[in-house]
Amino acid sequence: MLNLDTLAGRVLRGERLSHREGLDLLNLPDHDTLRLVDAAWRVRREAFGDRVKVNVLLNAKSGICAEDCHYCSQAKGAETDIPRYRVLHPREMLEEARKAQAAGAQRYCIVLAGRGGTWSEVEQVGEATRLIKAETGLEVCACMGLLLGEEGQKKAQALREAGVDAYNHNLNTHEDHYGNICSTHTYADRVETLTHAAQAGMSTCSGVIIGMGESLEQIVDLAATLRDRGADSIPVNFLIPIDGTGLDGAQTTAHFTPWFCLRVLSLFRLLNPRAELRASAGRELHLRSLQPLALLVANSIFLGNYLTEEGQAAGADWAMIEDLGLHADASGPHRLNAQPQPVPALGD
């Protein structure tokens, strides 16, 4: 039987858990999972104290994508009723950034659907970043798809020179499972993108979507891979089944329970003790009434909505943080009823 106190102590001393130990954590019975959460809390508290990093997402280009990622409402072939619009003007991105700061965010995440940003889109995000940096205290994270080859390197450098702090590109799933999830690009393409972002001097944000048919062994491997790659920020998403997408998420998430999701988060924390761990999309759906416990493991959340899918009201997020006795690393004041507004299609 695992001694979770000893295990937490080893992590705090800088030891790495083995693959076998990671599997044992995922296989813990529900009645022992609260002890695992406590062990993860010890590790989280050592690195981050009682602080929570608050992020806001902007869907700056929606529903126009030629990639066939089977989980995504914006993918090619997805039969979903979502907003579809081209990239917002830099001043529109700035206006949404002001709302994010007023809502209490520290990081503002600009997301563009598509295989990879065009040079025009890179320039627009770069201009938006310069405006945001001049007028707010927000960090800026860009998520613009693949950065491949020499051109990808140049685009990464241009974003960094414009002031972009971080680049998000999730691994999403295990290398051996990736071909079952997407056919229009490869796992290696994602790894190359992260390499170019890091080489340009941007912090790397890369995480996973749990619930796409991966095995427990593959979940452990993913947590270790992100550790070995030195990911600064790790969003852990739990798949939200979306009607009209290529993935039958109702089947691949049928085994989810709140306790299982807490074990997954705890695994990622114990294997990545100093990474910013974000309880991301699907936390409301799959953690349900145990959702507050996630913030004893993770130290970061998205406030409000997730691109095309709704999260819980921002006020509920703030109440959860405050009820736990935690404090936000916010760049400005927040309001309990603050809710970032959805971005309309251009011309609406």
Short mmCIF file of C-alpha atoms in Angstrom, two decimals:
data_model
loop_
_atom_site.label_atom_id
_atom_site.label_comp_id
_atom_site.label_asym_id
_atom_site.label_seq_id
_atom_site.Cartn_x
_atom_site.Cartn_y
_atom_site.Cartn_z
CA MET A 1 0.00 0.00 0.00
CA LEU A 2 1.29 3.46 -0.89
CA ASN A 3 2.43 5.65 1.97
CA LEU A 4 1.18 8.97 0.61
CA ASP A 5 2.87 11.06 3.30
CA THR A 6 6.23 9.51 2.44
CA LEU A 7 5.53 9.93 -1.26
CA ALA A 8 4.78 13.66 -0.85
CA GLY A 9 7.96 14.06 1.17
CA ARG A 10 10.00 12.45 -1.59
CA VAL A 11 8.51 14.81 -4.18
CA LEU A 12 9.27 17.81 -1.98
CA ARG A 13 12.88 16.62 -1.76
CA GLY A 14 13.10 16.65 -5.55
CA GLU A 15 12.66 12.94 -6.23
CA ARG A 16 10.72 11.77 -9.26
CA LEU A 17 7.99 9.20 -8.93
CA SER A 18 8.20 6.07 -11.04
CA HIS A 19 5.73 5.03 -13.72
CA ARG A 20 4.57 2.21 -11.46
CA GLU A 21 3.89 4.64 -8.63
CA GLY A 22 1.94 6.89 -11.00
CA LEU A 23 -0.26 3.97 -12.00
CA ASP A 24 -0.79 3.09 -8.36
CA LEU A 25 -2.02 6.63 -7.71
CA LEU A 26 -4.58 6.43 -10.53
CA ASN A 27 -5.75 3.07 -9.22
CA LEU A 28 -6.27 4.18 -5.64
CA PRO A 29 -9.75 3.40 -4.31
CA ASP A 30 -12.13 6.30 -3.87
CA HIS A 31 -11.95 6.06 -0.10
CA ASP A 32 -8.20 6.77 -0.18
CA THR A 33 -8.36 9.62 -2.70
CA LEU A 34 -8.82 12.35 -0.12
CA ARG A 35 -5.48 11.33 1.38
CA LEU A 36 -3.96 11.69 -2.09
CA VAL A 37 -5.47 15.17 -2.45
CA ASP A 38 -3.90 16.07 0.89
CA ALA A 39 -0.50 14.85 -0.32
CA ALA A 40 -0.88 16.89 -3.51
CA TRP A 41 -1.93 19.91 -1.42
CA ARG A 42 1.32 19.66 0.55
CA VAL A 43 3.29 19.82 -2.69
CA ARG A 44 1.14 22.58 -4.20
CA ARG A 45 1.40 24.66 -1.02
CA GLU A 46 5.20 24.40 -0.98
CA ALA A 47 5.49 25.94 -4.45
CA PHE A 48 2.45 28.24 -4.61
CA GLY A 49 1.18 28.80 -1.08
CA ASP A 50 -2.47 29.88 -1.03
CA ARG A 51 -2.34 31.60 -4.42
CA VAL A 52 -4.51 30.89 -7.47
CA LYS A 53 -3.61 32.18 -10.92
CA VAL A 54 -6.68 33.42 -12.78
CA ASN A 55 -6.79 33.27 -16.59
CA VAL A 56 -9.36 34.48 -19.11
CA LEU A 57 -9.73 33.06 -22.62
CA LEU A 58 -10.55 35.10 -25.71
CA ASN A 59 -11.84 33.20 -28.74
CA ALA A 60 -10.29 35.66 -31.17
CA LYS A 61 -10.98 33.60 -34.32
CA SER A 62 -13.72 31.02 -34.19
CA GLY A 63 -14.89 28.03 -36.16
CA ILE A 64 -12.71 28.41 -39.25
CA CYS A 65 -10.32 25.48 -39.11
CA ALA A 66 -9.16 22.84 -41.58
CA GLU A 67 -7.83 20.45 -38.91
CA ASP A 68 -9.91 17.40 -38.00
CA CYS A 69 -9.27 17.09 -34.25
CA HIS A 70 -12.13 14.78 -33.33
CA TYR A 71 -12.90 16.38 -29.95
CA CYS A 72 -13.21 19.95 -31.22
CA SER A 73 -16.39 21.87 -32.04
CA GLN A 74 -14.40 24.06 -34.46
CA ALA A 75 -12.82 21.20 -36.44
CA LYS A 76 -13.29 20.43 -40.10
CA GLY A 77 -16.36 18.23 -40.45
CA ALA A 78 -17.81 19.07 -37.04
CA GLU A 79 -21.55 19.62 -37.29
CA THR A 80 -21.85 22.20 -34.55
CA ASP A 81 -23.76 25.44 -34.22
CA ILE A 82 -21.01 27.76 -33.02
CA PRO A 83 -20.02 31.35 -33.85
CA ARG A 84 -17.77 31.58 -36.90
CA TYR A 85 -15.71 34.70 -37.49
CA ARG A 86 -12.27 35.73 -38.63
CA VAL A 87 -9.65 37.25 -36.38
CA LEU A 88 -10.76 40.21 -34.29
CA HIS A 89 -9.20 43.64 -34.72
CA PRO A 90 -6.38 44.39 -32.23
CA ARG A 91 -8.49 47.07 -30.53
CA GLU A 92 -11.31 44.56 -30.06
CA MET A 93 -8.81 42.24 -28.38
CA LEU A 94 -7.70 45.15 -26.20
CA GLU A 95 -11.27 45.90 -25.15
CA GLU A 96 -11.80 42.30 -24.11
CA ALA A 97 -8.47 42.42 -22.25
CA ARG A 98 -9.71 45.40 -20.25
CA LYS A 99 -12.77 43.35 -19.26
CA ALA A 100 -10.53 40.44 -18.28
CA GLN A 101 -8.41 42.66 -16.07
CA ALA A 102 -11.50 44.19 -14.47
CA ALA A 103 -12.76 40.66 -13.77
CA GLY A 104 -9.53 39.92 -11.87
CA ALA A 105 -7.46 37.99 -14.38
CA GLN A 106 -3.68 37.87 -14.35
CA ARG A 107 -3.21 36.18 -17.72
CA TYR A 108 -5.12 36.85 -20.94
CA CYS A 109 -5.14 34.01 -23.47
CA ILE A 110 -5.69 34.94 -27.13
CA VAL A 111 -6.84 31.86 -29.07
CA LEU A 112 -7.18 31.59 -32.85
CA ALA A 113 -8.73 28.53 -34.47
CA GLY A 114 -6.76 27.11 -37.37
CA ARG A 115 -3.77 25.01 -38.33
CA GLY A 116 -1.39 27.88 -37.69
CA GLY A 117 -1.49 31.65 -37.66
CA THR A 118 -0.88 33.47 -40.94
CA TRP A 119 1.61 36.32 -40.97
CA SER A 120 -1.30 38.75 -40.99
CA GLU A 121 -2.73 37.08 -37.88
CA VAL A 122 0.67 37.07 -36.18
CA GLU A 123 0.93 40.80 -36.84
CA GLN A 124 -2.57 41.43 -35.50
CA VAL A 125 -1.94 39.45 -32.32
CA GLY A 126 1.40 41.21 -31.97
CA GLU A 127 -0.25 44.63 -32.28
CA ALA A 128 -2.95 43.62 -29.79
CA THR A 129 -0.24 42.49 -27.38
CA ARG A 130 1.56 45.83 -27.62
CA LEU A 131 -1.70 47.65 -26.87
CA ILE A 132 -2.54 45.33 -23.97
CA LYS A 133 0.92 45.70 -22.46
CA ALA A 134 0.70 49.48 -22.74
CA GLU A 135 -2.71 49.74 -21.05
CA THR A 136 -3.02 46.78 -18.65
CA GLY A 137 -0.89 44.68 -16.33
CA LEU A 138 -1.91 41.42 -17.95
CA GLU A 139 0.35 38.63 -19.10
CA VAL A 140 -0.45 37.59 -22.67
CA CYS A 141 -0.55 33.99 -23.85
CA ALA A 142 -1.06 33.24 -27.55
CA CYS A 143 -2.58 30.03 -28.90
CA MET A 144 -2.37 30.11 -32.68
CA GLY A 145 -1.78 26.53 -33.75
CA LEU A 146 1.35 25.02 -35.23
CA LEU A 147 4.74 26.74 -35.52
CA LEU A 148 6.60 24.52 -37.97
CA GLY A 149 9.89 24.80 -39.82
CA GLU A 150 11.88 27.98 -40.34
CA GLU A 151 8.72 30.04 -40.86
CA GLY A 152 7.32 28.78 -37.57
CA GLN A 153 10.50 29.82 -35.82
CA LYS A 154 10.23 33.30 -37.32
CA LYS A 155 6.59 33.63 -36.28
CA ALA A 156 7.45 32.55 -32.74
CA GLN A 157 10.21 35.14 -32.61
CA ALA A 158 7.85 37.85 -33.92
CA LEU A 159 5.30 37.06 -31.22
CA ARG A 160 7.94 37.20 -28.52
CA GLU A 161 9.32 40.50 -29.81
CA ALA A 162 5.77 41.91 -29.68
CA GLY A 163 5.64 41.06 -25.98
CA VAL A 164 3.78 37.73 -25.92
CA ASP A 165 4.73 36.05 -22.65
CA ALA A 166 3.60 32.48 -23.27
CA TYR A 167 2.53 30.15 -26.05
CA ASN A 168 -0.09 27.46 -25.58
CA HIS A 169 -0.05 24.28 -27.59
CA ASN A 170 -1.39 21.20 -25.83
CA LEU A 171 -0.04 17.72 -26.44
CA ASN A 172 -3.64 16.64 -25.75
CA THR A 173 -3.06 12.91 -25.80
CA HIS A 174 -0.34 10.25 -25.88
CA GLU A 175 1.89 9.92 -28.92
CA ASP A 176 0.74 6.33 -29.50
CA HIS A 177 -2.93 7.40 -29.41
CA TYR A 178 -2.61 10.60 -31.42
CA GLY A 179 -3.50 9.08 -34.79
CA ASN A 180 -6.89 8.06 -33.38
CA ILE A 181 -7.67 11.68 -32.49
CA CYS A 182 -6.38 13.68 -35.47
CA SER A 183 -5.17 12.90 -39.00
CA THR A 184 -4.28 16.36 -40.34
CA HIS A 185 -1.18 16.87 -38.19
CA THR A 186 0.98 14.75 -35.93
CA TYR A 187 2.10 14.57 -32.34
CA ALA A 188 5.61 15.41 -33.60
CA ASP A 189 4.23 18.64 -35.09
CA ARG A 190 2.98 19.63 -31.64
CA VAL A 191 6.32 18.87 -30.03
CA GLU A 192 8.11 20.94 -32.69
CA THR A 193 5.76 23.85 -32.03
CA LEU A 194 6.55 23.81 -28.33
CA THR A 195 10.27 23.66 -29.08
CA HIS A 196 10.09 26.73 -31.33
CA ALA A 197 8.02 28.66 -28.79
CA ALA A 198 10.55 27.92 -26.05
CA GLN A 199 13.52 28.76 -28.28
CA ALA A 200 11.94 32.14 -29.00
CA GLY A 201 11.86 32.85 -25.26
CA MET A 202 8.17 32.31 -24.59
CA SER A 203 6.98 30.35 -21.58
CA THR A 204 5.44 27.06 -22.73
CA CYS A 205 1.88 26.19 -21.79
CA SER A 206 1.00 22.64 -22.73
CA GLY A 207 -1.50 20.21 -21.33
CA VAL A 208 -3.89 17.38 -21.99
CA ILE A 209 -7.49 16.42 -22.65
CA ILE A 210 -8.33 13.41 -20.52
CA GLY A 211 -11.21 11.23 -21.69
CA MET A 212 -10.43 10.53 -25.36
CA GLY A 213 -9.94 6.79 -25.00
CA GLU A 214 -6.40 6.85 -23.61
CA SER A 215 -5.20 4.21 -21.15
CA LEU A 216 -4.11 4.84 -17.59
CA GLU A 217 -0.55 4.01 -18.62
CA GLN A 218 -0.73 6.70 -21.29
CA ILE A 219 -2.01 9.27 -18.78
CA VAL A 220 1.03 8.59 -16.58
CA ASP A 221 3.33 8.86 -19.60
CA LEU A 222 1.77 12.22 -20.54
CA ALA A 223 2.31 13.64 -17.07
CA ALA A 224 5.94 12.49 -17.17
CA THR A 225 6.46 13.81 -20.71
CA LEU A 226 5.30 17.28 -19.74
CA ARG A 227 7.64 17.13 -16.75
CA ASP A 228 10.56 16.11 -18.94
CA ARG A 229 9.77 18.87 -21.46
CA GLY A 230 9.73 21.43 -18.67
CA ALA A 231 6.24 22.74 -19.37
CA ASP A 232 5.78 25.89 -17.30
CA SER A 233 1.98 25.70 -17.34
CA ILE A 234 -0.13 22.54 -17.67
CA PRO A 235 -3.85 22.81 -18.33
CA VAL A 236 -5.62 19.55 -17.49
CA ASN A 237 -8.87 19.36 -19.43
CA PHE A 238 -11.50 16.68 -18.98
CA LEU A 239 -13.30 16.06 -22.26
CA ILE A 240 -16.64 17.79 -22.67
CA PRO A 241 -18.62 15.56 -25.06
CA ILE A 242 -19.92 17.81 -27.85
CA ASP A 243 -22.68 16.66 -30.20
CA GLY A 244 -21.60 16.82 -33.82
CA THR A 245 -17.89 16.20 -33.25
CA GLY A 246 -16.01 13.16 -34.43
CA LEU A 247 -15.40 11.71 -30.96
CA ASP A 248 -18.08 9.82 -29.08
CA GLY A 249 -17.18 11.44 -25.78
CA ALA A 250 -20.12 9.97 -23.93
CA GLN A 251 -18.45 6.55 -24.19
CA THR A 252 -14.87 7.65 -23.57
CA THR A 253 -15.83 9.56 -20.41
CA ALA A 254 -18.35 7.03 -19.09
CA HIS A 255 -15.89 5.85 -16.41
CA PHE A 256 -15.30 9.35 -15.05
CA THR A 257 -16.15 10.04 -11.45
CA PRO A 258 -15.19 13.12 -9.42
CA TRP A 259 -12.75 10.98 -7.44
CA PHE A 260 -11.06 9.69 -10.60
CA CYS A 261 -10.64 13.25 -11.91
CA LEU A 262 -9.07 14.27 -8.60
CA ARG A 263 -6.64 11.36 -8.87
CA VAL A 264 -5.65 12.54 -12.37
CA LEU A 265 -5.03 16.09 -11.17
CA SER A 266 -3.04 14.80 -8.20
CA LEU A 267 -0.90 12.65 -10.48
CA PHE A 268 -0.05 15.68 -12.64
CA ARG A 269 0.78 17.71 -9.54
CA LEU A 270 3.06 15.09 -8.00
CA LEU A 271 4.90 14.53 -11.28
CA ASN A 272 5.08 18.29 -11.98
CA PRO A 273 5.48 19.83 -8.53
CA ARG A 274 6.50 23.32 -9.65
CA ALA A 275 4.43 23.70 -12.81
CA GLU A 276 1.42 25.97 -12.90
CA LEU A 277 -1.28 23.30 -12.95
CA ARG A 278 -4.62 24.47 -14.29
CA ALA A 279 -7.95 22.77 -13.62
CA SER A 280 -9.42 23.52 -17.03
CA ALA A 281 -12.37 22.66 -19.26
CA GLY A 282 -14.71 19.96 -18.00
CA ARG A 283 -14.01 20.56 -14.31
CA GLU A 284 -17.57 21.70 -13.73
CA LEU A 285 -19.08 18.75 -15.61
CA HIS A 286 -16.94 15.94 -14.23
CA LEU A 287 -15.88 17.09 -10.75
CA ARG A 288 -19.38 18.32 -9.92
CA SER A 289 -19.80 18.95 -6.18
CA LEU A 290 -16.16 18.01 -5.51
CA GLN A 291 -14.88 20.75 -7.82
CA PRO A 292 -13.47 22.95 -5.01
CA LEU A 293 -11.07 20.16 -4.03
CA ALA A 294 -9.40 20.58 -7.43
CA LEU A 295 -7.93 23.90 -6.28
CA LEU A 296 -6.15 22.16 -3.43
CA VAL A 297 -4.20 20.35 -6.17
CA ALA A 298 -4.17 22.82 -9.07
CA ASN A 299 -3.13 26.43 -8.59
CA SER A 300 -4.74 27.94 -11.69
CA ILE A 301 -8.13 28.17 -13.40
CA PHE A 302 -9.84 29.75 -16.37
CA LEU A 303 -12.46 32.24 -15.29
CA GLY A 304 -15.79 31.94 -17.09
CA ASN A 305 -16.14 30.24 -20.46
CA TYR A 306 -13.97 27.95 -22.60
CA LEU A 307 -13.95 29.13 -26.22
CA THR A 308 -17.20 27.62 -27.57
CA GLU A 309 -18.28 25.87 -24.35
CA GLU A 310 -19.69 27.49 -21.24
CA GLY A 311 -18.01 27.26 -17.85
CA GLN A 312 -19.64 28.19 -14.58
CA ALA A 313 -20.33 31.84 -13.78
CA ALA A 314 -17.24 33.81 -12.78
CA GLY A 315 -18.91 34.67 -9.49
CA ALA A 316 -19.06 30.98 -8.61
CA ASP A 317 -15.34 30.65 -9.37
CA TRP A 318 -14.50 33.57 -7.08
CA ALA A 319 -16.75 32.20 -4.33
CA MET A 320 -15.01 28.84 -4.60
CA ILE A 321 -11.58 30.46 -4.28
CA GLU A 322 -12.64 32.56 -1.31
CA ASP A 323 -14.47 29.74 0.47
CA LEU A 324 -11.27 27.68 0.35
CA GLY A 325 -9.32 30.52 1.95
CA LEU A 326 -7.23 30.92 -1.19
CA HIS A 327 -6.23 34.19 -2.85
CA ALA A 328 -5.95 35.15 -6.49
CA ASP A 329 -2.76 36.42 -8.07
CA ALA A 330 -4.88 39.00 -9.84
CA SER A 331 -3.64 42.10 -11.63
CA GLY A 332 -6.65 44.15 -10.64
CA PRO A 333 -9.80 44.17 -8.50
CA HIS A 334 -12.49 41.59 -9.10
CA ARG A 335 -16.23 41.57 -8.73
CA LEU A 336 -18.15 38.51 -7.64
CA ASN A 337 -20.61 39.00 -10.48
CA ALA A 338 -17.95 39.67 -13.11
CA GLN A 339 -18.42 37.57 -16.23
CA PRO A 340 -16.37 38.05 -19.39
CA GLN A 341 -18.78 38.71 -22.23
CA PRO A 342 -18.90 36.43 -25.28
CA VAL A 343 -17.24 37.85 -28.36
CA PRO A 344 -19.71 38.29 -31.25
CA ALA A 345 -18.97 37.56 -34.86
CA LEU A 346 -17.62 40.57 -36.69
CA GLY A 347 -20.45 42.53 -38.24
CA ASP A 348 -23.06 41.41 -35.67
#
